[in-house]
mmCIF file of the C-alpha atoms, coordinates in Angstrom:
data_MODEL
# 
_entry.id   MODEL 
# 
loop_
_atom_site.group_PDB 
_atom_site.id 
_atom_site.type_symbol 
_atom_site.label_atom_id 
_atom_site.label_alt_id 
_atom_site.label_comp_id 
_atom_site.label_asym_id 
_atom_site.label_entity_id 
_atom_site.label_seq_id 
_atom_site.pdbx_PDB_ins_code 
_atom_site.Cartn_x 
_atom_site.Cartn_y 
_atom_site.Cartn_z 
_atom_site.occupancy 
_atom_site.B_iso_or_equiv 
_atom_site.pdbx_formal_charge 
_atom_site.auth_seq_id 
_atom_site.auth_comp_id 
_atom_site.auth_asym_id 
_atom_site.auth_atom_id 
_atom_site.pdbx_PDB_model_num 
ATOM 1   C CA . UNK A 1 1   ? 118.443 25.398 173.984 1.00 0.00 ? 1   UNK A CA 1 
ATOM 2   C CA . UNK A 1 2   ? 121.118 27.289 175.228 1.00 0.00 ? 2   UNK A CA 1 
ATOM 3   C CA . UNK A 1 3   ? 122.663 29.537 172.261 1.00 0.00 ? 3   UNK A CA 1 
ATOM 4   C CA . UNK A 1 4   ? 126.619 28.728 171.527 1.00 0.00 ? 4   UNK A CA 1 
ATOM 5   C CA . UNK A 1 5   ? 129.058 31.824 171.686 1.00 0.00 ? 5   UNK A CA 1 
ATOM 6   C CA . UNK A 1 6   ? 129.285 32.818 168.009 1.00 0.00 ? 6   UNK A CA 1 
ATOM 7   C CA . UNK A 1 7   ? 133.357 33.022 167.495 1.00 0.00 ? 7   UNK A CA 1 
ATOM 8   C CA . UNK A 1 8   ? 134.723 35.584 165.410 1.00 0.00 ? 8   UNK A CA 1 
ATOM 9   C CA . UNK A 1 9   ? 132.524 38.267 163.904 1.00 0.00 ? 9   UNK A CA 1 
ATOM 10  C CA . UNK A 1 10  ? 130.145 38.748 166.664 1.00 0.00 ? 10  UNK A CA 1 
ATOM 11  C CA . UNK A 1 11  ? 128.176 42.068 166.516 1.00 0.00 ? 11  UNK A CA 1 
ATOM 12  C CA . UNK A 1 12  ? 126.503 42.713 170.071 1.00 0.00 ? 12  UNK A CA 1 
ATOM 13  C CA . UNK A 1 13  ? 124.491 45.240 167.939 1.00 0.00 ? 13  UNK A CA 1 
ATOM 14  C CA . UNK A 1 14  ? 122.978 43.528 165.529 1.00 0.00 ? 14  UNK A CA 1 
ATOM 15  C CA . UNK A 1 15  ? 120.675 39.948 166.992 1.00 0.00 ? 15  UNK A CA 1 
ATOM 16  C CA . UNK A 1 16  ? 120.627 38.326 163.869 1.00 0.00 ? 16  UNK A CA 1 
ATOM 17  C CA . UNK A 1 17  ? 124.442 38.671 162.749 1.00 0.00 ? 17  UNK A CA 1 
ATOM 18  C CA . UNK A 1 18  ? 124.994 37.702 166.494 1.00 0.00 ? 18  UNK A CA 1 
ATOM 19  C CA . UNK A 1 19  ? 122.799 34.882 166.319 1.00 0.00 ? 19  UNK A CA 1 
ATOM 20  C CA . UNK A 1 20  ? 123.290 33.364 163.174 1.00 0.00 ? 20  UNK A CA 1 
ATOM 21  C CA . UNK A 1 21  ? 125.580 32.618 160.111 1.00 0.00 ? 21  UNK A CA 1 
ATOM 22  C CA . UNK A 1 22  ? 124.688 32.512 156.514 1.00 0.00 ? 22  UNK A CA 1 
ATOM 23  C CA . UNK A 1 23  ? 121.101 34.302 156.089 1.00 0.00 ? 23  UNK A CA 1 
ATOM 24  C CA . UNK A 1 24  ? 120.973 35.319 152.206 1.00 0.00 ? 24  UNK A CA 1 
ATOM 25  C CA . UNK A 1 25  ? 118.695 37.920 152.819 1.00 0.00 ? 25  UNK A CA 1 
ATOM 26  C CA . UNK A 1 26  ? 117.647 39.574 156.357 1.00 0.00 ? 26  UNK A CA 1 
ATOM 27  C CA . UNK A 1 27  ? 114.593 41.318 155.068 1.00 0.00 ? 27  UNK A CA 1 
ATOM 28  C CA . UNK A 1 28  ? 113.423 37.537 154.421 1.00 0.00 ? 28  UNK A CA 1 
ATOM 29  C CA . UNK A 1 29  ? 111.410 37.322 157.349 1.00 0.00 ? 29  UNK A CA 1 
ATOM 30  C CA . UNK A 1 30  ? 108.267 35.762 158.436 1.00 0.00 ? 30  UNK A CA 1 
ATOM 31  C CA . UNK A 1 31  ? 106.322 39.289 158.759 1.00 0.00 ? 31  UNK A CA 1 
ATOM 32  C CA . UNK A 1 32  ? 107.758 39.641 155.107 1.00 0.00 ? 32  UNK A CA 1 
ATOM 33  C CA . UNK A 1 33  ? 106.647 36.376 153.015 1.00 0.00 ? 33  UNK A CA 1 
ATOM 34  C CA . UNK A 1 34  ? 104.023 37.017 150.970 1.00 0.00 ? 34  UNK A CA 1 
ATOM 35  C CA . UNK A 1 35  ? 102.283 34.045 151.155 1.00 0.00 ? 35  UNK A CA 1 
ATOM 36  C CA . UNK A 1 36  ? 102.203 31.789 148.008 1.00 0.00 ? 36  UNK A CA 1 
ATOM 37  C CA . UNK A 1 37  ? 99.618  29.024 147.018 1.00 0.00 ? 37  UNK A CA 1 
ATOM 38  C CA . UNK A 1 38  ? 100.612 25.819 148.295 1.00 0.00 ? 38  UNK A CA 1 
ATOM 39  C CA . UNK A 1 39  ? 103.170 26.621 150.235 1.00 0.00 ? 39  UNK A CA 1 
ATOM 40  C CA . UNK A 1 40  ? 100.746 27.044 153.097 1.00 0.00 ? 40  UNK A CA 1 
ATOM 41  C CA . UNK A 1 41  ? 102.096 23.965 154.767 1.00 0.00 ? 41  UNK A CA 1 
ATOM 42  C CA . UNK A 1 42  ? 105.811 24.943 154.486 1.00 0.00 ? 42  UNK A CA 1 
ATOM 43  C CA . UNK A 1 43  ? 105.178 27.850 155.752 1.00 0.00 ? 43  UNK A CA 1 
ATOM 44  C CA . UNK A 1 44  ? 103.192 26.951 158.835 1.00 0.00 ? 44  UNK A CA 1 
ATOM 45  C CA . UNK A 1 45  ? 106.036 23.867 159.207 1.00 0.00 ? 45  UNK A CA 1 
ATOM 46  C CA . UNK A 1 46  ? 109.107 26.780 159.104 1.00 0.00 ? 46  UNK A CA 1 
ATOM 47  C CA . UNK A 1 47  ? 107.189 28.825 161.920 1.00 0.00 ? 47  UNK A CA 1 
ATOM 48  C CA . UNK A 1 48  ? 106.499 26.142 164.296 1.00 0.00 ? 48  UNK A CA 1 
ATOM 49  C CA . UNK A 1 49  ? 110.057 24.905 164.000 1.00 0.00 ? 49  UNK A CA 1 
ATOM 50  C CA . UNK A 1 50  ? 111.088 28.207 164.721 1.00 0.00 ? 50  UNK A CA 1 
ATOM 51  C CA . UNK A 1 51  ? 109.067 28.872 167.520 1.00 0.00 ? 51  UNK A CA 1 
ATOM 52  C CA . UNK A 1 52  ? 110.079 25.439 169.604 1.00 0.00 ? 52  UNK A CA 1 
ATOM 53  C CA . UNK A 1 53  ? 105.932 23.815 168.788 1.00 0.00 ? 53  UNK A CA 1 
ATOM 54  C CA . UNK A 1 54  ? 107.271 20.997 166.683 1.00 0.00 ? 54  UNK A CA 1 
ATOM 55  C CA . UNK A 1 55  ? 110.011 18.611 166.648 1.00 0.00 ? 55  UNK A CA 1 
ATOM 56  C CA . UNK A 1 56  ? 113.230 19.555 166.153 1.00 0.00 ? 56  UNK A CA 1 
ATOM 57  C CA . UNK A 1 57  ? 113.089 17.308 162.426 1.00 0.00 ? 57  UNK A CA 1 
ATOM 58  C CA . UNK A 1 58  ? 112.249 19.431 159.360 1.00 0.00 ? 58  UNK A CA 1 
ATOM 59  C CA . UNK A 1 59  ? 112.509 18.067 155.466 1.00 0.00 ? 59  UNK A CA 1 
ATOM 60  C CA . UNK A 1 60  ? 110.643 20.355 153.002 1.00 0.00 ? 60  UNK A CA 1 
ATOM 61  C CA . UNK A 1 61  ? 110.734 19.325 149.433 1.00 0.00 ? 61  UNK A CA 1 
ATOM 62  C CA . UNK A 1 62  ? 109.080 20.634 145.953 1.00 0.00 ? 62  UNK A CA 1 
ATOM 63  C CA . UNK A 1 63  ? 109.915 22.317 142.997 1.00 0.00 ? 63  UNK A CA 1 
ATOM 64  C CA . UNK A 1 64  ? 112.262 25.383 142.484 1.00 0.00 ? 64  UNK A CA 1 
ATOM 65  C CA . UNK A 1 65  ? 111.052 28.795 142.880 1.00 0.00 ? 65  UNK A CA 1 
ATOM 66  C CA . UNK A 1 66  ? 108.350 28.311 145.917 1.00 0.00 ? 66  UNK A CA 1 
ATOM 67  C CA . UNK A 1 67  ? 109.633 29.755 148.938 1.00 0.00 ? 67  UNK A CA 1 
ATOM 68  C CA . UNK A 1 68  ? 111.732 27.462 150.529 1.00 0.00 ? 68  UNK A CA 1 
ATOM 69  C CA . UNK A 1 69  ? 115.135 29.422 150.811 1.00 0.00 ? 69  UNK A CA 1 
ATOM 70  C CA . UNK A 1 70  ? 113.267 32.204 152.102 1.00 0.00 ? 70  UNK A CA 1 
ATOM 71  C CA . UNK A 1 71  ? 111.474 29.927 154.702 1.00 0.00 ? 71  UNK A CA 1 
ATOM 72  C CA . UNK A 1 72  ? 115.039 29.053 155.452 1.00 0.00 ? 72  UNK A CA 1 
ATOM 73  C CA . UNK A 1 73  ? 116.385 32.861 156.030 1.00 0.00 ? 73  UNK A CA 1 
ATOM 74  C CA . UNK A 1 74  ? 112.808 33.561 157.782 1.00 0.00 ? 74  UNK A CA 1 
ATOM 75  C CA . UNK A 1 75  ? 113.102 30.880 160.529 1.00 0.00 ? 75  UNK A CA 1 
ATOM 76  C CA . UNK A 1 76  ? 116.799 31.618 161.006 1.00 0.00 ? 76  UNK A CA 1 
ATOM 77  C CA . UNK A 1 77  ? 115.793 35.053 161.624 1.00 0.00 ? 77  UNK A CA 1 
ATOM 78  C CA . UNK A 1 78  ? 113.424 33.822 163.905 1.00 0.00 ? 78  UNK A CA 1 
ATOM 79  C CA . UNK A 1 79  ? 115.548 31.461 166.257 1.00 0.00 ? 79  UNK A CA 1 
ATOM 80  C CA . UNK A 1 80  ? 118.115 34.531 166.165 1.00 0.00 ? 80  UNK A CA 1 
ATOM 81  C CA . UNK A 1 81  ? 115.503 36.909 168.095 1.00 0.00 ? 81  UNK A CA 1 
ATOM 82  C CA . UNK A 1 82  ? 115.010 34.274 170.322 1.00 0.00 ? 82  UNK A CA 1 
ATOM 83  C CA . UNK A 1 83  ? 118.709 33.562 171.044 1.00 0.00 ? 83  UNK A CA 1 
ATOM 84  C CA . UNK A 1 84  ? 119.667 30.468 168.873 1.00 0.00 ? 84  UNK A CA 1 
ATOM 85  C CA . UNK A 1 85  ? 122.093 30.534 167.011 1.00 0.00 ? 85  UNK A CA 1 
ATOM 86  C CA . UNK A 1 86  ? 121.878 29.035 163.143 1.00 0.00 ? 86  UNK A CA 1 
ATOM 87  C CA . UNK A 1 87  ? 124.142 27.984 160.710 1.00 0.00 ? 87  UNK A CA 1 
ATOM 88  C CA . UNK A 1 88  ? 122.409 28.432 157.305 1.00 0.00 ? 88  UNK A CA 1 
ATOM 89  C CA . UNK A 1 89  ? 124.387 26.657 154.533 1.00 0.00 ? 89  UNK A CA 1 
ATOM 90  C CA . UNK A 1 90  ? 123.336 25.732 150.714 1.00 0.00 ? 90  UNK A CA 1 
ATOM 91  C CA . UNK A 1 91  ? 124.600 22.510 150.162 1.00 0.00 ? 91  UNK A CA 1 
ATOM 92  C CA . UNK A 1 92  ? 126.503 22.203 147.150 1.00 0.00 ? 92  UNK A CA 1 
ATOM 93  C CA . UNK A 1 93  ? 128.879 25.266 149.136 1.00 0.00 ? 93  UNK A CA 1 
ATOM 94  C CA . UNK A 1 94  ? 128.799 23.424 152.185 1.00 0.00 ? 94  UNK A CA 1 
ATOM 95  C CA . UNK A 1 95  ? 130.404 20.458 150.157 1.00 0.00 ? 95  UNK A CA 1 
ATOM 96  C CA . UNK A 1 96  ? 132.879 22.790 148.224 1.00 0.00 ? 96  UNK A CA 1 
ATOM 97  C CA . UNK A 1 97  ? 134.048 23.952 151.766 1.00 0.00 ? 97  UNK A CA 1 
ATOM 98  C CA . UNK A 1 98  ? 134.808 20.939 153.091 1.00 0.00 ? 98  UNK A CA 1 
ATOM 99  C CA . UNK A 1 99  ? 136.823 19.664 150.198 1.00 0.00 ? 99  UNK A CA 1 
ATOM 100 C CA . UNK A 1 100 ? 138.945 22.599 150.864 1.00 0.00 ? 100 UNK A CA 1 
ATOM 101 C CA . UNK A 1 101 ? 139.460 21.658 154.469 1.00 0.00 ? 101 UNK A CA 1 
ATOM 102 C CA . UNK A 1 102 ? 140.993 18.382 153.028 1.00 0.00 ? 102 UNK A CA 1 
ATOM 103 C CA . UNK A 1 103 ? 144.944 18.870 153.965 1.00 0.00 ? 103 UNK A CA 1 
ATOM 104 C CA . UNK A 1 104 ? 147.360 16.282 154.600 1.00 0.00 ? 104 UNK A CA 1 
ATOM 105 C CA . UNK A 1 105 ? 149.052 19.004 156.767 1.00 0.00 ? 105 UNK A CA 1 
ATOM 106 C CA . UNK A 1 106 ? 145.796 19.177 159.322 1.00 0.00 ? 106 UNK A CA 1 
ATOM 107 C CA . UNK A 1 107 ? 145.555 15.402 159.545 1.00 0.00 ? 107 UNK A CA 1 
ATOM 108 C CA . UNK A 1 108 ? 141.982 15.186 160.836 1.00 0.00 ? 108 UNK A CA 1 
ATOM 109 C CA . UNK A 1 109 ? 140.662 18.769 160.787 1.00 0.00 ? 109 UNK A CA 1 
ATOM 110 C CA . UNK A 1 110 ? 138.131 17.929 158.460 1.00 0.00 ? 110 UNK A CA 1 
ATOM 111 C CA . UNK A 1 111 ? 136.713 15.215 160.719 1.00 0.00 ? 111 UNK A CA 1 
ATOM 112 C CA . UNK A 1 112 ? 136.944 18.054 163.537 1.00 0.00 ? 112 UNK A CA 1 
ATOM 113 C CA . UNK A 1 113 ? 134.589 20.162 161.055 1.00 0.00 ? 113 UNK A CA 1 
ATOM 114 C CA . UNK A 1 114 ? 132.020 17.526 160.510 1.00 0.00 ? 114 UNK A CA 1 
ATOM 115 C CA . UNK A 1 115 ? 132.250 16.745 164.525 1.00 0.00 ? 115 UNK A CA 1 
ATOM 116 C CA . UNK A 1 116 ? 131.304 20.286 165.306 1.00 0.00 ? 116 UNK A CA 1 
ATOM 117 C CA . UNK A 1 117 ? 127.777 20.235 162.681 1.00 0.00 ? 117 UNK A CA 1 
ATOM 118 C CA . UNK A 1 118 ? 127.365 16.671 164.164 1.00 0.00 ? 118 UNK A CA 1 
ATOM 119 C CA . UNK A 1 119 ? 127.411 18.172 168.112 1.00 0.00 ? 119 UNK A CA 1 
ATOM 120 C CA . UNK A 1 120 ? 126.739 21.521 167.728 1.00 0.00 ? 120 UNK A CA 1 
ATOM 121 C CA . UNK A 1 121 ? 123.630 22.592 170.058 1.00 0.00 ? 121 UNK A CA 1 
ATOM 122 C CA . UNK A 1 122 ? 122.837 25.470 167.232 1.00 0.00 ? 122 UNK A CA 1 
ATOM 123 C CA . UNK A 1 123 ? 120.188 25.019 164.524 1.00 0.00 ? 123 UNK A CA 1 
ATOM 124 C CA . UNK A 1 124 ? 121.726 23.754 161.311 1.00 0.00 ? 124 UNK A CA 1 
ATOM 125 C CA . UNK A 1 125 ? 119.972 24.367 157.526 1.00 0.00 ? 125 UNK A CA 1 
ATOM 126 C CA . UNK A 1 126 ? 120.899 22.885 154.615 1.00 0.00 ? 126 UNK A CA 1 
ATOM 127 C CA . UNK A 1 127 ? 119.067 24.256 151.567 1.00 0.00 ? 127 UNK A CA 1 
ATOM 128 C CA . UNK A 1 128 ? 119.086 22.728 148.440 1.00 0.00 ? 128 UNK A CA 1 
ATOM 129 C CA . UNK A 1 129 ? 120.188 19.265 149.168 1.00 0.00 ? 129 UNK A CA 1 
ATOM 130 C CA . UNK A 1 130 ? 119.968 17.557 146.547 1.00 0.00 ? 130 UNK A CA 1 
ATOM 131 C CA . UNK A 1 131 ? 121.062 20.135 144.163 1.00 0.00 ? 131 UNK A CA 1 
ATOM 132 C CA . UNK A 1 132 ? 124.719 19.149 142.873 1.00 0.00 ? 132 UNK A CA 1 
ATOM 133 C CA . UNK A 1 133 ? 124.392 15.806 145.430 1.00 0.00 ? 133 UNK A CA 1 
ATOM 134 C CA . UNK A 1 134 ? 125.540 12.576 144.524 1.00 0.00 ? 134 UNK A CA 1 
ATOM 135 C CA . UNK A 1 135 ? 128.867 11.087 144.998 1.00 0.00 ? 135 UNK A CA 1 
ATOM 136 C CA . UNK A 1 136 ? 129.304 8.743  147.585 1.00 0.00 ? 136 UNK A CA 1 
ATOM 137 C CA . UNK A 1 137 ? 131.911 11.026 149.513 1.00 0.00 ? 137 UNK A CA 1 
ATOM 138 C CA . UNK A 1 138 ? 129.302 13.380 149.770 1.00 0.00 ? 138 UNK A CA 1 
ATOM 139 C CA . UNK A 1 139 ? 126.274 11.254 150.523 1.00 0.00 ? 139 UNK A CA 1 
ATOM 140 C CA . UNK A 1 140 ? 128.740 9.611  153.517 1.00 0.00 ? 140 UNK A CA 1 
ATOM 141 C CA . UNK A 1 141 ? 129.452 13.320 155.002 1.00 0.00 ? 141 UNK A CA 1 
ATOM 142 C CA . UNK A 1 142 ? 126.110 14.539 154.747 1.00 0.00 ? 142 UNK A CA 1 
ATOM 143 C CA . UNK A 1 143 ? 124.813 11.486 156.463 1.00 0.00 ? 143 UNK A CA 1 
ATOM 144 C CA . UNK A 1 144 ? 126.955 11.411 159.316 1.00 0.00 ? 144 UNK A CA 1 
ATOM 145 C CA . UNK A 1 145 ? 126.186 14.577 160.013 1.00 0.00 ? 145 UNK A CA 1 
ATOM 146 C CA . UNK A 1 146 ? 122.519 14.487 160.163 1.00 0.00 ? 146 UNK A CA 1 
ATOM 147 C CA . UNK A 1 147 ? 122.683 11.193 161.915 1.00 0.00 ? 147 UNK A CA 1 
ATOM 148 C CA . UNK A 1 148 ? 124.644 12.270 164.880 1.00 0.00 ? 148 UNK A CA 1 
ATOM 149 C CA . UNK A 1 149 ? 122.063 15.530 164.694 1.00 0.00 ? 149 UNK A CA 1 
ATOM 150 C CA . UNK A 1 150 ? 119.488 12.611 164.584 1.00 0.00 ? 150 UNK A CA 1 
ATOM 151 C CA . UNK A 1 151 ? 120.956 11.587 168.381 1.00 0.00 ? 151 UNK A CA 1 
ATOM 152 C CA . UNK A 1 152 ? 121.000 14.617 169.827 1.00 0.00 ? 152 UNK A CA 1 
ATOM 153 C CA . UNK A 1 153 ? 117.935 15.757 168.584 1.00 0.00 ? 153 UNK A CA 1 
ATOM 154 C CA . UNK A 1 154 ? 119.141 19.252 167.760 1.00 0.00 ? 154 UNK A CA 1 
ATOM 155 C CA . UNK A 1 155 ? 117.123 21.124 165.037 1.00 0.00 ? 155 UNK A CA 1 
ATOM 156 C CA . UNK A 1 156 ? 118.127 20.081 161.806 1.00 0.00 ? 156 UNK A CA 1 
ATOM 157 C CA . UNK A 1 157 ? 116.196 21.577 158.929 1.00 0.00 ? 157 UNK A CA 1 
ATOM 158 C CA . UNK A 1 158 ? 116.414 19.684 155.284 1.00 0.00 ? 158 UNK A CA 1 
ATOM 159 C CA . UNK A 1 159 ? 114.818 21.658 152.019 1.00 0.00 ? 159 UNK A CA 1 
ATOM 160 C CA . UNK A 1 160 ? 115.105 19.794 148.520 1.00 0.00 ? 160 UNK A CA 1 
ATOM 161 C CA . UNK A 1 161 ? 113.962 20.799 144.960 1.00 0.00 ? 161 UNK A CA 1 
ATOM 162 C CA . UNK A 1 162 ? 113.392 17.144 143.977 1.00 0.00 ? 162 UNK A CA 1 
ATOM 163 C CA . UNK A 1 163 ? 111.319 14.208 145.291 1.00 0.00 ? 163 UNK A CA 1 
ATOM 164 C CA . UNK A 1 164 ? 112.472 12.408 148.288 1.00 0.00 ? 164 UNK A CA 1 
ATOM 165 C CA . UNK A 1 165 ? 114.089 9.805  146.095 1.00 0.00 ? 165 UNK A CA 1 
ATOM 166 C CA . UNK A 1 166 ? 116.939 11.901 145.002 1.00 0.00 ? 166 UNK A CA 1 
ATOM 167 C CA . UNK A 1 167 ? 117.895 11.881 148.748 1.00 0.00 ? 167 UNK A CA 1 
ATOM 168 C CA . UNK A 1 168 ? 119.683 8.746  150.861 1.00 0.00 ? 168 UNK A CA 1 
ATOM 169 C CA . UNK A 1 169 ? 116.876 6.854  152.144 1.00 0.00 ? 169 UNK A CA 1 
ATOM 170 C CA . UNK A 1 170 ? 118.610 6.621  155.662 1.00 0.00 ? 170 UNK A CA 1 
ATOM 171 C CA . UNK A 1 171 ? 118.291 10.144 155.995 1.00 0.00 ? 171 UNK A CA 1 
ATOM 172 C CA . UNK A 1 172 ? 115.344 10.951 155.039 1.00 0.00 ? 172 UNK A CA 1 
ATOM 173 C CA . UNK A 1 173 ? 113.602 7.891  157.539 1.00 0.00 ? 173 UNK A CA 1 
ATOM 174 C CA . UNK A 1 174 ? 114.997 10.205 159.993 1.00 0.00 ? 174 UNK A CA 1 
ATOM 175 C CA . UNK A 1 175 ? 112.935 12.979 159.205 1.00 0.00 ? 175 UNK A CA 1 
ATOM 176 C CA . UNK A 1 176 ? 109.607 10.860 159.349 1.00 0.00 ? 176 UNK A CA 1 
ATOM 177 C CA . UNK A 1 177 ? 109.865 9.153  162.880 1.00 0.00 ? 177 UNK A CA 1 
ATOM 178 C CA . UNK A 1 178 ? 106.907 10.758 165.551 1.00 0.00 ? 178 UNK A CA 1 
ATOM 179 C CA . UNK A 1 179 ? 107.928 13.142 167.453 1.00 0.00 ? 179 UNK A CA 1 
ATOM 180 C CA . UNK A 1 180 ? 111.548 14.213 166.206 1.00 0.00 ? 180 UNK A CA 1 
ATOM 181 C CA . UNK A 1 181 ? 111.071 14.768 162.612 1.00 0.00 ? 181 UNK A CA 1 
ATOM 182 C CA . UNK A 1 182 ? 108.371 16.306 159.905 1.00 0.00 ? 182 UNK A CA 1 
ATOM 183 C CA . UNK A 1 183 ? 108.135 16.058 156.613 1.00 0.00 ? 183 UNK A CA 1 
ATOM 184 C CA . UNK A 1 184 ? 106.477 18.486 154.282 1.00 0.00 ? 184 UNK A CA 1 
ATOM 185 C CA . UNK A 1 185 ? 105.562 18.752 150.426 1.00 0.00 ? 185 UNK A CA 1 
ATOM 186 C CA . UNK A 1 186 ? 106.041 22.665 149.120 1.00 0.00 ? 186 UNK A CA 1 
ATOM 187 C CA . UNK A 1 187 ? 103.470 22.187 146.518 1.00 0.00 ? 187 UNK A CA 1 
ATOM 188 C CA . UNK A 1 188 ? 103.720 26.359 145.725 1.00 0.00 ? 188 UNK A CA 1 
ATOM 189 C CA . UNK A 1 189 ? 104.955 27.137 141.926 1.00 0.00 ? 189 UNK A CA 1 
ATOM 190 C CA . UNK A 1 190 ? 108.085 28.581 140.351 1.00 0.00 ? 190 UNK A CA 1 
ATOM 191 C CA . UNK A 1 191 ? 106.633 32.350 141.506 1.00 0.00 ? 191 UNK A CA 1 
ATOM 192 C CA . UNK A 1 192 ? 109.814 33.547 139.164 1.00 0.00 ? 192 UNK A CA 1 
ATOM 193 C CA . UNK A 1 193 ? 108.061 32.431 136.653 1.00 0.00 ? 193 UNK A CA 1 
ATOM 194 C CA . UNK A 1 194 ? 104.837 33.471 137.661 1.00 0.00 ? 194 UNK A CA 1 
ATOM 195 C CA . UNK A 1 195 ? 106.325 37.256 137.975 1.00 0.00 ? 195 UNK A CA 1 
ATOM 196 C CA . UNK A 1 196 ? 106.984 37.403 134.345 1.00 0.00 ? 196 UNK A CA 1 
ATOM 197 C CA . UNK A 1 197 ? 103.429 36.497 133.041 1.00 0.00 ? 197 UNK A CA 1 
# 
């Protein structure tokens, strides 16, 4: 996968500010994670994905607290050194950003948006799905975009701190067809709260 030019704020310093947009934290690599029980899976799920040995499909889902938005930054990280570009985006601010693209002076632009994350050769991640999900709008947006990421077959990464059921059933029977998509339980505990005892 060839890596798109990365428009605006490109740093031919820096690989990972080059490569990618959105990492919460860059010291949240894979070298870094300290591993936590049962989120073994997850974790060996994030690296293959990151690596190009598994399809380009991922939904990881499980509680709060267990590593998943750090599996998110890590494998980011990852595709950066190897010249992919990502676009790392928590949902709920992914949603609040297109609602401000909504203009009646740019008739269209916020169809352009979703376009580009439909087509766009880079890696997409969209933590936290199902966090402040549920109008229709939303569930309409976020479908079409991971449906026309569905026909390219460009990596598309899902994480969700609920059950599958809180997602659209359309797109998650995306993420369990052989050979383009994975699915993956994070069955690691809240290690915030784990800290504190």
């Amino acid at each position: 996968m060839k890596a798109p030019k990365n428009l605006g704020n490109e740093q031919p310093d820096n690989t990972i500010g080059k490569y990618s947009f959105g990492i919460s934290d860059e010291k949240h690599t894979f070298a870094t994670f300290k591993k936590w029980p049962g989120s073994e899976d997850a974790l060996r799920a994030f690296k293959d994905l990151a690596e190009g040995k598994s399809p380009p499909f991922l939904l990881v889902y499980g509680g709060v607290g267990n590593g998943k938005t750090r599996m998110v930054n890590a494998a980011a990280i990852r595709l950066a050194e190897r010249g992919i570009f990502s676009a790392v985006w928590i949902v709920p601010d992914f949603l609040s950003y297109l609602k401000r693209m909504i203009n009646p002076e740019w008739p269209g632009h916020i169809d352009g948006i979703i376009e580009h994350y439909q087509a766009t050769k880079a890696a997409v991640f969209f933590d936290d799905f199902a966090l402040e999900y549920g109008t229709p709008w939303e569930e309409s947006i976020m479908e079409r975009i991971i449906c026309g990421r569905y026909r390219n077959r460009d990596i598309t990464v899902v994480t969700c701190n609920k059950g599958l059921d809180a997602l659209p059933e359309r797109i998650v029977s995306r993420f369990f067809e052989p050979g383009i998509g994975k699915v993956v339980l994070n069955k690691g505990l809240d290690y915030r709260r784990r800290a504190k005892s």
